[in-house]
Each structure stands twice: as structure tokens, then as C-alpha cells.
Amino acid sequence: MARWRRILGGAAAALTVAAMGTLMQSSPAAAAPDGPDMVVGGTTATQGEFPFMVRLSMGCGGALYSPTLVLTAAHCVNGTGTNTSITATVGVVDLNSTSKVTRRSNYVYRAPGYNGNGKDWALIRLSSPVTGLATLPIARTTAYDSGTFTIAGWGAATEGGGQQRYLRKATVPFVSDATCNSSSMYAGQIIASNEICAGYAAGGVDTCQGDSGGPMFRRDAANAWIQVGIVSWGDGCARPNKPGVYTQVSYFAATIASAASSLGG
């Protein structure tokens, strides 16, 4: 089963170069046997639509939690500690735009006790604040953990395809824990307490490789964006009966906030 939705190995190295200005749009490719990609079945976002979106040089996404912190997935980083190797690109839909803003990391905090099974969140501290861009608040209760969600990212638009130059977006419906853990879907692999499933039984719309760590979000009671999930894993990309699986942000909200405070964010 294809678990994580990050780019690995040589592809990640290529993406690091691409983020510096040579990223190409994806072209169709044969389906990889183990391969999530990006927002499949989506459309191109407009400039400024999701100002909190972050592209990370290791082949993942993220969201601005604060001007100095990016919330992403634990499986996108190697551990907690000083880290100056990550470049965050923000402020643009087009990764080749001359208007893009970049920041280097200086520290990574990975979820305590992370072992590859749940607890899939991490914070990346930036070397200097990002100003003039909206951040994305996290859900602190389960009030918004159902309904219809928005997903966005720069990963591939087809399973096994290349990464995207332009940010893409789509909407996906909530899938209950009971349904997602049924024999026709993930057969008990979902950690019901702290993972959320979202997608269509028929497939066709999903996050995928290159989207790991990016946010799943929706409107709150005040019609403002609020983050409810972090792109984590899935079986393939937009396959029938294989919805995307996301870290349930509300379950970890207090721990995330505490960690952010300790990092000065």
C-alpha cells in the first residue's frame, strides 16, 4: 500500500532545484504502483486565494501557522532539532514567479512519540518572519471535523505524474471513521481517534505525492478558513474506495499550540 504523500529520493532533490525556478508542469505518466501525487481532479487556484499555502523543498506542503512557523506532516521531516536545510516558498500560486518569497528553516519540531503510525504533524521554524500573508488557524474542537473540505497543493495531477508549477485546489467530502475503516476501504487501518478521511467512493478527486503536510481546511462559523487536517497518507491516488487520510488537527491542537509557543510562534 502506498502510504505517505511526499516525494522521495531523487524526485525530492529535483524538486529542490525546481523550487528555485525550473519547475515544470506535470505531464501524464503511467500509474505508479505505490504512488500518491497531488490534487487530482482539481483546478488551478488564483493568486492570493490561499495565502497561507507553503511549498517545502523536501517535496512536501505546509501551511503558515504563524509568521515564523509552518505546520506540516511528521513524515516530511527527520526529527526534532536544528535544521537549516529546508526552503519554504510562500506568497505565490506559480512557483516560478519572481514575486515568490522564500525562507530557510532553522529548527524542526516533530510530534513527540512519532513512529510512523499516527501523530503525523510537525512544525518548521523559519529563519525570519513572513510578513503580509494570512496565517491559517487550526481547529481546536471537533466542530469543523465534518462537512466539505478544501485541499490544495503542488503535487502531481495524476497518479505517477510530475509535480505542478501552479497551485491546484479541489473539494472533498468527509468520510466517517466507520466507513473509512470498513472492509471495502481501509479495513481497520485508520486511527479513528486522530485521523480523518475525505474523498469520494468513486474516486477521481484526492491529494497525492507532493501534497504531504499540506492543509485540509474549510470555512468556520465566521466564514474564515480553518485547518482541520494535514495531508498524511492513502492508497494510490484518487482510487475508488480509497479516500485520502489526514491528521486530525483538532485532536492535537493543544499539543501543537504548546509546541508553537515553545518555538516562539
Coordinates of C-alpha atoms in Angstrom, one line a residue:
M1 CA 0.0 0.0 0.0
A2 CA 1.2 3.5 -0.8
R3 CA 1.3 5.3 2.5
W4 CA 3.0 8.7 2.5
R5 CA 2.2 11.5 0.2
R6 CA 5.6 13.1 0.0
I7 CA 8.2 12.9 -2.8
L8 CA 11.1 10.7 -2.1
G9 CA 14.7 10.2 -3.1
G10 CA 15.8 11.7 -6.4
A11 CA 12.4 13.3 -7.0
A12 CA 12.8 15.4 -3.8
A13 CA 16.2 16.5 -4.9
A14 CA 14.8 17.5 -8.3
L15 CA 12.1 19.4 -6.6
T16 CA 14.6 21.4 -4.6
V17 CA 16.1 22.6 -7.8
A18 CA 12.7 23.1 -9.3
A19 CA 11.6 25.4 -6.5
M20 CA 14.5 27.7 -7.3
G21 CA 12.9 28.4 -10.7
T22 CA 13.0 25.5 -13.1
L23 CA 9.8 23.6 -12.0
M24 CA 7.8 22.3 -15.0
Q25 CA 4.2 21.5 -15.2
S26 CA 3.3 17.8 -14.9
S27 CA 2.9 15.6 -17.9
P28 CA 0.8 12.4 -17.8
A29 CA 2.7 9.2 -16.8
A30 CA 1.8 5.6 -16.2
A31 CA 0.3 4.9 -12.8
A32 CA 2.9 4.1 -10.2
P33 CA 2.2 1.0 -8.2
D34 CA 2.7 2.9 -4.9
G35 CA 2.1 6.4 -5.8
P36 CA 0.1 9.3 -4.5
D37 CA 0.8 12.6 -6.3
M38 CA -1.1 15.9 -5.9
V39 CA -4.6 17.4 -6.0
V40 CA -6.1 15.0 -8.6
G41 CA -9.3 16.2 -10.2
G42 CA -8.7 19.8 -9.1
T43 CA -8.4 23.2 -10.8
T44 CA -5.7 26.0 -10.6
A45 CA -6.0 28.3 -7.7
T46 CA -6.0 32.0 -8.2
Q47 CA -3.2 34.3 -6.9
G48 CA -3.9 35.2 -3.3
E49 CA -6.8 32.7 -2.8
F50 CA -4.9 30.7 -0.2
P51 CA -2.1 33.0 1.0
F52 CA -1.2 30.6 3.8
M53 CA 0.0 27.8 1.5
V54 CA 3.6 26.7 1.7
R55 CA 5.8 24.7 -0.6
L56 CA 8.7 22.9 1.1
S57 CA 11.9 21.9 -0.7
M58 CA 11.9 18.3 0.5
G59 CA 8.8 17.5 -1.5
C60 CA 6.0 18.4 0.9
G61 CA 3.4 21.1 1.5
G62 CA 2.5 23.0 4.6
A63 CA 0.6 26.0 6.0
L64 CA 1.6 29.1 7.8
Y65 CA 0.7 28.6 11.4
S66 CA 2.3 31.9 12.3
P67 CA 4.7 34.3 10.5
T68 CA 7.6 32.1 11.7
L69 CA 6.1 28.6 11.8
V70 CA 4.9 26.2 9.1
L71 CA 2.7 23.3 10.1
T72 CA 3.4 20.2 8.1
A73 CA 3.5 16.3 8.4
A74 CA 5.9 14.5 10.7
H75 CA 6.8 12.1 7.9
C76 CA 8.1 15.0 5.9
V77 CA 10.9 15.7 8.4
N78 CA 13.7 13.5 10.0
G79 CA 13.3 14.5 13.6
T80 CA 13.4 17.3 16.2
G81 CA 16.3 19.7 16.3
T82 CA 18.3 22.4 14.5
N83 CA 17.7 22.2 10.7
T84 CA 18.8 24.8 8.2
S85 CA 18.3 22.7 5.1
I86 CA 14.6 23.3 4.3
T87 CA 13.5 26.1 1.9
A88 CA 9.9 27.3 2.3
T89 CA 8.3 29.1 -0.7
V90 CA 5.3 31.2 0.0
G91 CA 3.1 34.0 -1.4
V92 CA 2.6 32.7 -4.9
V93 CA 0.5 30.3 -6.9
D94 CA 3.2 30.0 -9.6
L95 CA 6.4 28.6 -8.1
N96 CA 8.4 30.2 -10.9
S97 CA 7.0 33.7 -10.1
T98 CA 9.5 36.4 -9.4
S99 CA 7.2 37.5 -6.6
K100 CA 7.7 34.4 -4.6
V101 CA 9.1 34.7 -1.1
T102 CA 11.5 32.1 0.3
R103 CA 12.7 31.4 3.9
R104 CA 15.2 28.9 5.2
S105 CA 14.4 26.8 8.2
N106 CA 16.3 27.0 11.4
Y107 CA 14.6 24.4 13.6
V108 CA 12.2 21.5 13.2
Y109 CA 9.9 20.1 15.9
R110 CA 8.4 16.7 15.1
A111 CA 5.4 15.3 17.1
P112 CA 6.6 13.6 20.3
G113 CA 6.4 9.8 20.0
Y114 CA 6.0 9.8 16.3
N115 CA 6.8 6.4 14.9
G116 CA 5.1 6.3 11.5
N117 CA 1.7 5.4 12.8
G118 CA -0.4 8.4 13.7
K119 CA 0.8 11.6 15.3
D120 CA 1.7 12.8 11.8
W121 CA 2.4 16.5 12.4
A122 CA 5.5 18.8 12.7
L123 CA 6.4 22.4 13.0
I124 CA 9.2 24.1 11.0
R125 CA 10.5 27.4 12.3
L126 CA 11.6 29.9 9.7
S127 CA 14.8 31.9 9.9
S128 CA 12.8 35.2 9.7
P129 CA 9.1 36.1 9.8
V130 CA 6.9 36.1 6.7
T131 CA 5.0 39.4 6.7
G132 CA 1.9 40.4 4.8
L133 CA 0.4 37.0 4.4
A134 CA -2.5 35.5 6.2
T135 CA -1.9 32.5 8.5
L136 CA -4.2 29.5 8.8
P137 CA -5.7 29.0 12.3
I138 CA -6.1 25.4 13.4
A139 CA -9.4 23.8 14.6
R140 CA -9.3 23.4 18.4
T141 CA -12.5 21.5 18.7
T142 CA -14.2 18.8 16.6
A143 CA -16.9 21.2 15.5
Y144 CA -15.5 21.5 12.0
D145 CA -14.3 17.9 11.5
S146 CA -17.0 17.0 9.0
G147 CA -18.7 18.5 6.0
T148 CA -16.9 19.5 2.8
F149 CA -13.2 20.3 2.9
T150 CA -10.8 22.2 0.6
I151 CA -7.5 20.6 -0.4
A152 CA -4.6 22.4 -2.2
G153 CA -1.1 21.7 -3.2
W154 CA 1.6 21.5 -5.9
G155 CA 1.9 17.7 -6.2
A156 CA 1.1 15.8 -9.4
A157 CA -2.3 15.9 -11.0
T158 CA -2.4 12.2 -12.0
E159 CA -1.1 9.1 -10.1
G160 CA 2.5 8.7 -11.1
G161 CA 2.7 12.2 -12.7
G162 CA 5.1 15.0 -12.2
Q163 CA 4.8 17.9 -9.8
Q164 CA 2.9 21.1 -10.6
R165 CA 4.2 24.5 -11.2
Y166 CA 0.8 26.1 -10.3
L167 CA -1.1 25.6 -7.0
R168 CA -4.2 23.4 -7.6
K169 CA -7.3 23.1 -5.4
A170 CA -10.3 20.8 -5.0
T171 CA -13.1 20.0 -2.6
V172 CA -13.7 16.6 -0.9
P173 CA -16.4 15.4 1.4
F174 CA -15.9 13.9 4.9
V175 CA -15.9 10.1 5.2
S176 CA -16.8 8.7 8.6
D177 CA -14.4 6.6 10.5
A178 CA -16.7 3.7 10.4
T179 CA -17.0 3.9 6.6
C180 CA -13.3 4.5 6.1
N181 CA -12.4 1.6 8.3
S182 CA -14.8 -0.8 6.5
S183 CA -13.6 -3.8 4.6
S184 CA -14.3 -2.1 1.3
M185 CA -11.9 0.8 2.2
Y186 CA -9.1 0.6 4.7
A187 CA -10.2 -2.4 6.7
G188 CA -9.3 -1.1 10.2
Q189 CA -6.1 0.8 9.3
I190 CA -7.5 4.2 10.2
I191 CA -6.7 5.5 13.7
A192 CA -10.2 6.8 14.4
S193 CA -9.2 9.0 17.3
N194 CA -6.8 11.2 15.4
E195 CA -7.2 10.7 11.6
I196 CA -9.8 12.0 9.2
C197 CA -10.8 10.5 5.9
A198 CA -12.1 12.6 3.0
G199 CA -12.9 11.8 -0.6
Y200 CA -15.4 10.2 -2.9
A201 CA -16.3 6.5 -3.0
A202 CA -16.0 6.7 -6.8
G203 CA -12.5 8.3 -6.6
G204 CA -11.4 10.9 -9.0
V205 CA -10.5 13.7 -6.5
D206 CA -7.7 13.4 -4.0
T207 CA -4.4 14.6 -2.6
C208 CA -1.3 12.7 -3.6
Q209 CA 2.5 12.6 -3.8
G210 CA 3.9 16.0 -3.2
D211 CA 1.0 17.1 -1.1
S212 CA 2.1 15.6 2.2
G213 CA 2.0 18.1 5.0
G214 CA -0.4 20.4 3.2
P215 CA -3.6 21.6 4.9
M216 CA -7.1 20.4 4.5
F217 CA -9.4 23.3 5.5
R218 CA -12.9 24.6 5.5
R219 CA -14.9 27.7 6.5
D220 CA -15.7 28.3 10.2
A221 CA -18.8 29.9 11.7
A222 CA -17.4 33.3 10.8
N223 CA -16.7 32.2 7.2
A224 CA -12.9 32.3 7.8
W225 CA -10.6 29.4 6.7
I226 CA -9.7 27.0 9.5
Q227 CA -7.4 24.0 9.2
V228 CA -8.9 20.6 10.1
G229 CA -6.4 18.2 8.6
I230 CA -2.8 17.6 7.4
V231 CA -2.2 15.5 4.3
S232 CA -0.9 12.2 5.6
W233 CA -1.3 9.1 3.5
G234 CA -3.5 7.0 1.2
D235 CA -3.6 4.0 -1.1
G236 CA -2.7 5.3 -4.5
C237 CA -4.2 8.5 -5.8
A238 CA -7.9 9.2 -6.2
R239 CA -8.7 5.4 -6.5
P240 CA -12.2 4.2 -5.9
N241 CA -12.9 3.4 -2.2
K242 CA -9.5 4.8 -1.2
P243 CA -10.1 8.3 0.2
G244 CA -7.3 10.5 1.5
V245 CA -6.3 10.1 5.1
Y246 CA -5.5 13.3 7.1
T247 CA -4.1 14.0 10.5
Q248 CA -7.0 15.3 12.7
V249 CA -5.7 18.6 13.8
S250 CA -8.3 19.2 16.5
Y251 CA -7.1 16.1 18.4
F252 CA -3.5 17.5 18.5
A253 CA -4.4 21.2 18.8
A254 CA -3.3 21.8 22.4
T255 CA 0.0 20.0 21.8
I256 CA 0.6 21.9 18.6
A257 CA -0.1 25.2 20.3
S258 CA 2.2 24.3 23.2
A259 CA 5.0 23.4 20.8
A260 CA 4.5 26.5 18.8
S261 CA 4.7 28.6 21.9
S262 CA 8.0 27.0 22.9
L263 CA 9.3 27.8 19.4
G264 CA 8.4 31.5 19.8
G265 CA 5.4 31.3 17.4

